[in-house]
mmCIF file of C-alpha atoms in Angstrom:
data_model
loop_
_atom_site.group_PDB
_atom_site.id
_atom_site.type_symbol
_atom_site.label_atom_id
_atom_site.label_comp_id
_atom_site.label_asym_id
_atom_site.label_seq_id
_atom_site.Cartn_x
_atom_site.Cartn_y
_atom_site.Cartn_z
ATOM 1 C CA MET M 15 17.605 -33.264 39.319
ATOM 2 C CA SER M 16 16.109 -30.807 41.780
ATOM 3 C CA SER M 17 12.561 -31.246 43.120
ATOM 4 C CA SER M 18 11.456 -27.953 41.530
ATOM 5 C CA ALA M 19 12.690 -29.161 38.183
ATOM 6 C CA GLN M 20 10.816 -32.435 38.629
ATOM 7 C CA ASP M 21 7.629 -30.481 39.351
ATOM 8 C CA LEU M 22 8.040 -28.435 36.170
ATOM 9 C CA MET M 23 8.916 -31.346 33.908
ATOM 10 C CA PRO M 24 5.339 -32.424 33.094
ATOM 11 C CA GLN M 25 4.531 -28.818 32.145
ATOM 12 C CA LEU M 26 7.381 -28.506 29.648
ATOM 13 C CA ASP M 27 6.292 -28.903 26.031
ATOM 14 C CA ILE M 28 9.549 -29.424 24.137
ATOM 15 C CA GLY M 29 7.871 -28.821 20.788
ATOM 16 C CA ARG M 30 6.465 -25.410 21.697
ATOM 17 C CA THR M 31 9.501 -24.321 23.701
ATOM 18 C CA PHE M 32 12.883 -25.418 22.413
ATOM 19 C CA GLY M 33 11.374 -26.796 19.226
ATOM 20 C CA ALA M 34 10.049 -23.313 18.482
ATOM 21 C CA LEU M 35 13.480 -21.839 19.256
ATOM 22 C CA PHE M 36 15.097 -24.314 16.849
ATOM 23 C CA ILE M 37 12.722 -23.315 14.053
ATOM 24 C CA GLY M 38 13.344 -19.652 14.835
ATOM 25 C CA VAL M 39 17.127 -20.105 14.633
ATOM 26 C CA THR M 40 16.779 -21.995 11.340
ATOM 27 C CA ILE M 41 14.729 -19.224 9.725
ATOM 28 C CA ALA M 42 17.083 -16.615 11.219
ATOM 29 C CA ALA M 43 20.011 -18.385 9.531
ATOM 30 C CA ILE M 44 18.203 -18.129 6.178
ATOM 31 C CA LEU M 45 17.594 -14.410 6.713
ATOM 32 C CA PHE M 46 21.244 -13.986 7.726
ATOM 33 C CA GLY M 47 22.228 -15.514 4.395
ATOM 34 C CA LEU M 48 19.917 -13.034 2.677
ATOM 35 C CA SER M 49 21.576 -10.124 4.499
ATOM 36 C CA ASN M 50 24.948 -11.427 3.290
ATOM 37 C CA VAL M 51 23.657 -11.293 -0.280
ATOM 38 C CA GLN M 52 22.328 -7.769 0.289
ATOM 39 C CA ALA M 53 25.684 -6.615 1.672
ATOM 40 C CA PHE M 54 27.515 -8.241 -1.265
ATOM 41 C CA ILE M 55 25.245 -6.465 -3.757
ATOM 42 C CA TYR M 56 25.841 -3.138 -2.020
ATOM 43 C CA PHE M 57 29.624 -3.447 -2.157
ATOM 44 C CA GLN M 58 29.522 -4.705 -5.740
ATOM 45 C CA THR M 59 27.426 -1.759 -6.909
ATOM 46 C CA HIS M 60 29.627 0.713 -5.014
ATOM 47 C CA SER M 61 32.991 -0.852 -5.865
ATOM 48 C CA ARG M 62 33.915 2.120 -8.053
ATOM 49 C CA ASP M 63 33.512 4.560 -5.183
ATOM 50 C CA THR M 64 36.914 5.756 -3.996
ATOM 51 C CA GLY M 65 37.648 5.763 -0.308
ATOM 52 C CA THR M 66 35.609 4.478 2.596
ATOM 53 C CA THR M 67 32.175 6.050 2.744
ATOM 54 C CA PHE M 68 29.924 6.378 5.770
ATOM 55 C CA TYR M 69 27.397 3.912 4.381
ATOM 56 C CA LYS M 70 30.085 1.305 3.679
ATOM 57 C CA LEU M 71 31.147 1.480 7.316
ATOM 58 C CA ALA M 72 27.486 1.267 8.347
ATOM 59 C CA VAL M 73 26.970 -1.895 6.292
ATOM 60 C CA VAL M 74 30.089 -3.496 7.796
ATOM 61 C CA TRP M 75 28.951 -2.511 11.302
ATOM 62 C CA LEU M 76 25.479 -3.986 10.823
ATOM 63 C CA TRP M 77 26.920 -7.176 9.347
ATOM 64 C CA ILE M 78 29.281 -7.653 12.312
ATOM 65 C CA LEU M 79 26.452 -7.204 14.820
ATOM 66 C CA ASP M 80 24.169 -9.476 12.782
ATOM 67 C CA ALA M 81 26.835 -12.194 12.590
ATOM 68 C CA LEU M 82 27.490 -11.915 16.333
ATOM 69 C CA HIS M 83 23.765 -12.213 17.060
ATOM 70 C CA MET M 84 23.569 -15.257 14.780
ATOM 71 C CA ALA M 85 26.494 -16.925 16.576
ATOM 72 C CA LEU M 86 24.926 -16.285 19.987
ATOM 73 C CA ILE M 87 21.508 -17.744 19.148
ATOM 74 C CA VAL M 88 23.177 -20.781 17.530
ATOM 75 C CA HIS M 89 25.175 -21.303 20.723
ATOM 76 C CA CYS M 90 21.956 -20.902 22.707
ATOM 77 C CA ILE M 91 20.086 -23.612 20.818
ATOM 78 C CA TYR M 92 23.186 -25.864 20.782
ATOM 79 C CA TYR M 93 23.504 -25.475 24.552
ATOM 80 C CA TYR M 94 19.928 -26.553 25.182
ATOM 81 C CA LEU M 95 19.344 -29.214 22.512
ATOM 82 C CA VAL M 96 22.794 -30.817 22.262
ATOM 83 C CA ILE M 97 24.885 -30.251 25.366
ATOM 84 C CA ASN M 98 22.030 -30.392 27.906
ATOM 85 C CA TYR M 99 19.292 -32.267 26.060
ATOM 86 C CA THR M 100 18.797 -34.607 29.077
ATOM 87 C CA ASN M 101 19.596 -32.072 31.803
ATOM 88 C CA PHE M 102 16.279 -30.578 32.831
ATOM 89 C CA ASP M 103 17.874 -28.203 35.348
ATOM 90 C CA ALA M 104 19.847 -26.611 32.508
ATOM 91 C CA LEU M 105 16.759 -26.453 30.281
ATOM 92 C CA THR M 106 14.894 -24.296 32.786
ATOM 93 C CA GLY M 107 17.774 -21.844 33.233
ATOM 94 C CA ILE M 108 18.659 -18.954 30.938
ATOM 95 C CA VAL M 109 22.079 -19.374 29.332
ATOM 96 C CA TRP M 110 24.422 -16.371 29.077
ATOM 97 C CA SER M 111 24.380 -16.384 25.263
ATOM 98 C CA PHE M 112 20.609 -15.840 25.241
ATOM 99 C CA LYS M 113 20.894 -12.761 27.452
ATOM 100 C CA LEU M 114 23.781 -11.363 25.419
ATOM 101 C CA SER M 115 21.908 -11.992 22.158
ATOM 102 C CA VAL M 116 19.038 -9.814 23.398
ATOM 103 C CA ALA M 117 21.500 -7.049 24.326
ATOM 104 C CA ILE M 118 23.047 -7.259 20.835
ATOM 105 C CA GLU M 119 19.566 -7.253 19.309
ATOM 106 C CA VAL M 120 18.635 -4.075 21.165
ATOM 107 C CA PHE M 121 21.887 -2.375 20.151
ATOM 108 C CA LEU M 122 21.490 -3.427 16.509
ATOM 109 C CA ILE M 123 17.910 -2.177 16.238
ATOM 110 C CA TYR M 124 19.010 1.104 17.830
ATOM 111 C CA SER M 125 21.842 1.336 15.268
ATOM 112 C CA VAL M 126 19.382 0.866 12.396
ATOM 113 C CA HIS M 127 17.100 3.545 13.836
ATOM 114 C CA VAL M 128 20.044 5.954 14.127
ATOM 115 C CA LEU M 129 20.997 5.291 10.489
ATOM 116 C CA TYR M 130 17.435 5.958 9.391
ATOM 117 C CA ALA M 131 17.383 9.180 11.443
ATOM 118 C CA TYR M 132 20.652 10.265 9.810
ATOM 119 C CA ARG M 133 19.207 9.533 6.381
ATOM 120 C CA ILE M 134 16.132 11.627 7.190
ATOM 121 C CA TRP M 135 18.392 14.475 8.342
ATOM 122 C CA ILE M 136 20.281 14.361 5.021
ATOM 123 C CA ILE M 137 17.231 14.390 2.738
ATOM 124 C CA SER M 138 15.643 17.193 4.786
ATOM 125 C CA LYS M 139 18.459 19.584 3.872
ATOM 126 C CA GLY M 140 17.028 22.962 2.929
ATOM 127 C CA LYS M 141 13.689 22.165 4.559
ATOM 128 C CA SER M 142 12.217 22.411 8.031
ATOM 129 C CA ARG M 143 14.268 20.536 10.605
ATOM 130 C CA THR M 144 11.328 20.024 12.982
ATOM 131 C CA LEU M 145 10.460 16.531 11.749
ATOM 132 C CA PRO M 146 14.072 15.221 11.672
ATOM 133 C CA ILE M 147 14.633 16.540 15.206
ATOM 134 C CA THR M 148 11.416 14.823 16.322
ATOM 135 C CA VAL M 149 12.620 11.550 14.809
ATOM 136 C CA GLY M 150 15.951 11.949 16.591
ATOM 137 C CA ILE M 151 14.236 12.505 19.940
ATOM 138 C CA VAL M 152 12.071 9.407 19.433
ATOM 139 C CA VAL M 153 15.160 7.313 18.621
ATOM 140 C CA ILE M 154 17.041 8.585 21.684
ATOM 141 C CA LEU M 155 14.090 7.887 23.977
ATOM 142 C CA ASN M 156 13.871 4.398 22.489
ATOM 143 C CA SER M 157 17.421 3.703 23.618
ATOM 144 C CA GLY M 158 16.389 4.340 27.220
ATOM 145 C CA VAL M 159 13.439 1.972 26.915
ATOM 146 C CA ALA M 160 15.708 -0.664 25.371
ATOM 147 C CA MET M 161 18.133 -0.427 28.291
ATOM 148 C CA VAL M 162 15.240 -1.140 30.647
ATOM 149 C CA LEU M 163 14.535 -4.363 28.734
ATOM 150 C CA VAL M 164 18.181 -5.470 28.958
ATOM 151 C CA TRP M 165 18.236 -4.698 32.688
ATOM 152 C CA ALA M 166 15.024 -6.692 33.241
ATOM 153 C CA LEU M 167 16.374 -9.670 31.312
ATOM 154 C CA TYR M 168 19.546 -9.825 33.399
ATOM 155 C CA GLN M 169 17.357 -10.029 36.512
ATOM 156 C CA CYS M 170 15.940 -13.321 35.210
ATOM 157 C CA HIS M 171 17.671 -16.617 35.973
ATOM 158 C CA VAL M 172 15.073 -19.122 34.728
ATOM 159 C CA PHE M 173 12.596 -18.801 31.875
ATOM 160 C CA SER M 174 9.633 -18.633 34.243
ATOM 161 C CA ASP M 175 11.042 -15.311 35.518
ATOM 162 C CA LEU M 176 10.315 -13.746 32.127
ATOM 163 C CA ILE M 177 6.608 -13.670 32.994
ATOM 164 C CA LYS M 178 7.331 -11.180 35.791
ATOM 165 C CA PHE M 179 8.965 -8.810 33.301
ATOM 166 C CA GLU M 180 6.412 -9.016 30.501
ATOM 167 C CA TRP M 181 5.817 -5.284 30.932
ATOM 168 C CA ALA M 182 9.412 -4.583 29.843
ATOM 169 C CA ILE M 183 8.907 -6.659 26.686
ATOM 170 C CA TYR M 184 5.661 -4.858 25.830
ATOM 171 C CA LEU M 185 7.201 -1.453 26.548
ATOM 172 C CA ALA M 186 10.315 -2.040 24.433
ATOM 173 C CA LEU M 187 8.535 -3.576 21.459
ATOM 174 C CA GLY M 188 5.783 -0.960 21.583
ATOM 175 C CA ALA M 189 8.393 1.806 21.531
ATOM 176 C CA ILE M 190 10.205 0.127 18.626
ATOM 177 C CA THR M 191 6.961 -0.145 16.650
ATOM 178 C CA PHE M 192 6.176 3.515 17.283
ATOM 179 C CA ALA M 193 9.670 4.515 16.118
ATOM 180 C CA ASP M 194 9.240 2.441 12.945
ATOM 181 C CA ILE M 195 5.989 4.236 12.120
ATOM 182 C CA VAL M 196 7.518 7.679 12.755
ATOM 183 C CA ILE M 197 10.619 6.899 10.652
ATOM 184 C CA ALA M 198 8.641 5.449 7.728
ATOM 185 C CA SER M 199 6.245 8.415 7.773
ATOM 186 C CA ALA M 200 9.109 10.936 7.826
ATOM 187 C CA LEU M 201 10.919 9.198 4.965
ATOM 188 C CA CYS M 202 7.779 9.119 2.836
ATOM 189 C CA TYR M 203 7.051 12.786 3.554
ATOM 190 C CA PHE M 204 10.500 14.036 2.547
ATOM 191 C CA LEU M 205 10.660 11.768 -0.499
ATOM 192 C CA ALA M 206 7.219 12.952 -1.631
ATOM 193 C CA THR M 207 8.295 16.591 -1.316
ATOM 194 C CA SER M 208 11.471 15.874 -3.299
ATOM 195 C CA ARG M 209 9.657 15.202 -6.569
ATOM 196 C CA THR M 210 11.229 17.051 -9.502
ATOM 197 C CA GLY M 211 8.635 16.659 -12.244
ATOM 198 C CA PHE M 212 10.903 14.394 -14.328
ATOM 199 C CA SER M 213 9.362 10.978 -14.843
ATOM 200 C CA SER M 214 12.475 8.868 -14.252
ATOM 201 C CA THR M 215 13.437 10.667 -11.049
ATOM 202 C CA ASP M 216 9.856 10.666 -9.741
ATOM 203 C CA SER M 217 9.568 6.967 -10.542
ATOM 204 C CA LEU M 218 12.687 6.278 -8.488
ATOM 205 C CA ILE M 219 11.321 8.380 -5.612
ATOM 206 C CA THR M 220 8.057 6.422 -5.728
ATOM 207 C CA LYS M 221 9.963 3.153 -5.505
ATOM 208 C CA LEU M 222 11.922 4.433 -2.511
ATOM 209 C CA MET M 223 8.642 5.430 -0.848
ATOM 210 C CA VAL M 224 7.244 1.946 -1.438
ATOM 211 C CA TYR M 225 10.401 0.409 0.057
ATOM 212 C CA SER M 226 10.131 2.689 3.098
ATOM 213 C CA ILE M 227 6.474 1.800 3.694
ATOM 214 C CA ASN M 228 7.012 -1.931 3.163
ATOM 215 C CA THR M 229 10.055 -2.149 5.419
ATOM 216 C CA GLY M 230 8.367 -0.088 8.136
ATOM 217 C CA CYS M 231 5.289 -2.303 7.994
ATOM 218 C CA LEU M 232 7.369 -5.496 8.007
ATOM 219 C CA THR M 233 9.374 -4.606 11.115
ATOM 220 C CA SER M 234 6.254 -3.302 12.874
ATOM 221 C CA VAL M 235 4.289 -6.472 12.099
ATOM 222 C CA CYS M 236 7.157 -8.590 13.435
ATOM 223 C CA SER M 237 7.294 -6.566 16.672
ATOM 224 C CA ILE M 238 3.510 -6.734 17.107
ATOM 225 C CA ALA M 239 3.605 -10.495 16.502
ATOM 226 C CA VAL M 240 6.069 -10.870 19.381
ATOM 227 C CA ILE M 241 3.797 -8.814 21.648
ATOM 228 C CA ILE M 242 0.679 -10.819 20.723
ATOM 229 C CA THR M 243 2.300 -14.258 21.076
ATOM 230 C CA CYS M 244 3.876 -13.248 24.389
ATOM 231 C CA ALA M 245 0.502 -12.060 25.711
ATOM 232 C CA VAL M 246 -1.469 -15.061 24.431
ATOM 233 C CA MET M 247 1.125 -17.812 24.979
ATOM 234 C CA PRO M 248 3.514 -16.658 27.720
ATOM 235 C CA THR M 249 4.395 -20.200 28.819
ATOM 236 C CA ASN M 250 5.992 -21.260 25.521
ATOM 237 C CA PHE M 251 8.855 -19.840 23.469
ATOM 238 C CA ILE M 252 7.061 -18.984 20.231
ATOM 239 C CA PHE M 253 7.397 -15.273 20.984
ATOM 240 C CA LEU M 254 11.145 -15.753 21.549
ATOM 241 C CA ALA M 255 11.452 -17.570 18.216
ATOM 242 C CA ILE M 256 9.793 -14.639 16.430
ATOM 243 C CA ASP M 257 12.039 -12.267 18.362
ATOM 244 C CA PHE M 258 15.079 -14.055 16.901
ATOM 245 C CA LEU M 259 13.835 -13.003 13.460
ATOM 246 C CA LEU M 260 13.289 -9.356 14.378
ATOM 247 C CA VAL M 261 16.976 -8.429 14.113
ATOM 248 C CA LYS M 262 17.330 -10.111 10.730
ATOM 249 C CA VAL M 263 14.273 -8.282 9.407
ATOM 250 C CA TYR M 264 15.732 -4.941 10.519
ATOM 251 C CA VAL M 265 19.111 -5.558 8.895
ATOM 252 C CA ASN M 266 17.584 -6.792 5.642
ATOM 253 C CA SER M 267 15.109 -3.910 5.517
ATOM 254 C CA TYR M 268 17.856 -1.302 5.845
ATOM 255 C CA LEU M 269 20.133 -3.006 3.312
ATOM 256 C CA ALA M 270 17.189 -3.319 0.913
ATOM 257 C CA LEU M 271 16.607 0.424 1.199
ATOM 258 C CA LEU M 272 20.279 1.105 0.463
ATOM 259 C CA ASN M 273 20.093 -1.140 -2.605
ATOM 260 C CA ALA M 274 16.688 0.179 -3.737
ATOM 261 C CA ARG M 275 18.224 3.030 -5.712
ATOM 262 C CA HIS M 276 20.488 0.575 -7.561
ATOM 263 C CA TYR M 277 17.525 -1.600 -8.515
ATOM 264 C CA GLY M 278 15.666 1.483 -9.721
ATOM 265 C CA GLU M 279 18.654 2.660 -11.743
ATOM 266 C CA VAL M 280 19.044 -0.737 -13.394
ATOM 267 C CA ASN M 281 15.365 -0.830 -14.362
ATOM 268 C CA THR M 282 15.416 2.753 -15.622
ATOM 269 C CA ASP M 283 18.546 2.150 -17.673
ATOM 270 C CA THR M 284 17.036 -1.000 -19.164
ATOM 271 C CA ASN M 285 13.733 0.631 -20.024
ATOM 272 C CA ASN M 286 15.132 3.872 -21.394
ATOM 273 C CA SER M 287 18.246 2.685 -23.249
ATOM 274 C CA TYR M 288 16.846 1.376 -26.493
ATOM 275 C CA SER M 289 16.972 1.709 -30.247
ATOM 276 C CA PHE M 290 14.154 1.214 -32.717
ATOM 277 C CA TYR M 291 13.236 1.298 -36.367
ATOM 278 C CA ASN M 292 10.329 3.236 -37.855
ATOM 279 C CA HIS M 293 7.761 1.659 -40.138
ATOM 280 C CA HIS M 294 9.954 2.423 -43.218
ATOM 281 C CA GLY M 295 12.787 0.408 -41.733
ATOM 282 C CA VAL M 296 14.966 3.469 -41.102
ATOM 283 C CA TYR M 297 17.157 3.150 -38.047
ATOM 284 C CA ARG M 298 16.778 5.862 -35.435
ATOM 285 C CA PRO M 299 19.321 6.145 -32.596
ATOM 286 C CA GLY M 300 17.940 5.333 -29.179
ATOM 287 C CA MET M 301 17.887 7.392 -26.042
ATOM 288 C CA HIS M 302 20.608 6.268 -23.638
ATOM 289 C CA ILE M 303 20.452 6.983 -19.950
ATOM 290 C CA LYS M 304 23.231 6.142 -17.545
ATOM 291 C CA MET M 305 22.682 6.923 -13.903
ATOM 292 C CA SER M 306 25.591 7.180 -11.530
ATOM 293 C CA GLU M 307 25.817 7.569 -7.785
ATOM 294 C CA ASP M 308 25.831 11.357 -7.885
ATOM 295 C CA GLN M 309 23.721 12.400 -10.829
ATOM 296 C CA GLU M 310 21.048 11.275 -13.222
ATOM 297 C CA PRO M 311 21.466 12.451 -16.803
ATOM 298 C CA ILE M 312 18.127 12.795 -18.555
ATOM 299 C CA HIS M 313 17.691 13.512 -22.231
ATOM 300 C CA PRO M 314 14.285 15.003 -22.920
ATOM 301 C CA GLY M 315 14.210 16.238 -26.496
ATOM 302 C CA GLY M 316 17.954 16.016 -26.893
ATOM 303 C CA THR M 317 18.735 18.242 -23.907
ATOM 304 C CA CYS M 318 20.932 16.833 -21.156
ATOM 305 C CA LEU M 319 19.809 17.671 -17.625
ATOM 306 C CA SER M 320 21.691 16.605 -14.512
ATOM 307 C CA ILE M 321 19.680 16.075 -11.362
ATOM 308 C CA PRO M 322 21.531 15.398 -8.075
ATOM 309 C CA MET M 323 20.725 11.994 -6.650
ATOM 310 C CA THR M 324 22.705 12.228 -3.426
ATOM 311 C CA LYS M 325 19.640 13.155 -1.374
ATOM 312 C CA LEU M 326 17.851 9.964 -2.303
#
């Protein structure tokens, strides 16, 4: 054991360093299981779609990156707590899988932001393109900030070096939080202006707005929590444990938004497909609504109206 390692040993709190990382990996594994369920629901509800759609490829892409990130952080914690649990020199160094996991995390978050920007571009069809272009510029600028973080991390060889590059962490997470706010605001604006005046469609739009706000707030809160814990407790790994969860929150938030329309359609179909009897016991046929991927038949007063749902 080197003399520098011996000097650092009394300062190392295993519980707040690698113990925190272990808890973070455990919770991340739970969230990874949740993203698997979300992906399964998406493919089940779109199994009747012919061909390979853009969103199916997007879900597969996000799942691959999420699984790779999960494998890397598991290797990281296995390396420190199993292979080198008595090797203090190894505990102070940064393993390659940790650095690569951060690079994958940055790329995955950027991918989610690009998918959100594409979604905003689609629902803004026929309207002003100023806001979608602004969102696109913010996402592109974020990629540059993210590359700075990856570069700074690869300059670090031991965990104590991370303190010298705190500015890169604050810059990247601050930019991500700003992008989340811009994306959520743009989604809510275009959804609000897409109201049709029909109760079922407007109800679905309201639910999508709630999903957009909740997911934007959740990812922003997670990013801010990393910033705060890093600023307040830079000598432990609690902020890194929370950072492990950030990717999983992003993937689950996007998949939840993709599945939100399905949940709304199921609830609408359940609430509006019914039959009842009047007070004389005479049967009256119910109003049946079946919503597909492309249209939403509505039967007000016996008239069938088809409203495109592709923009939602």
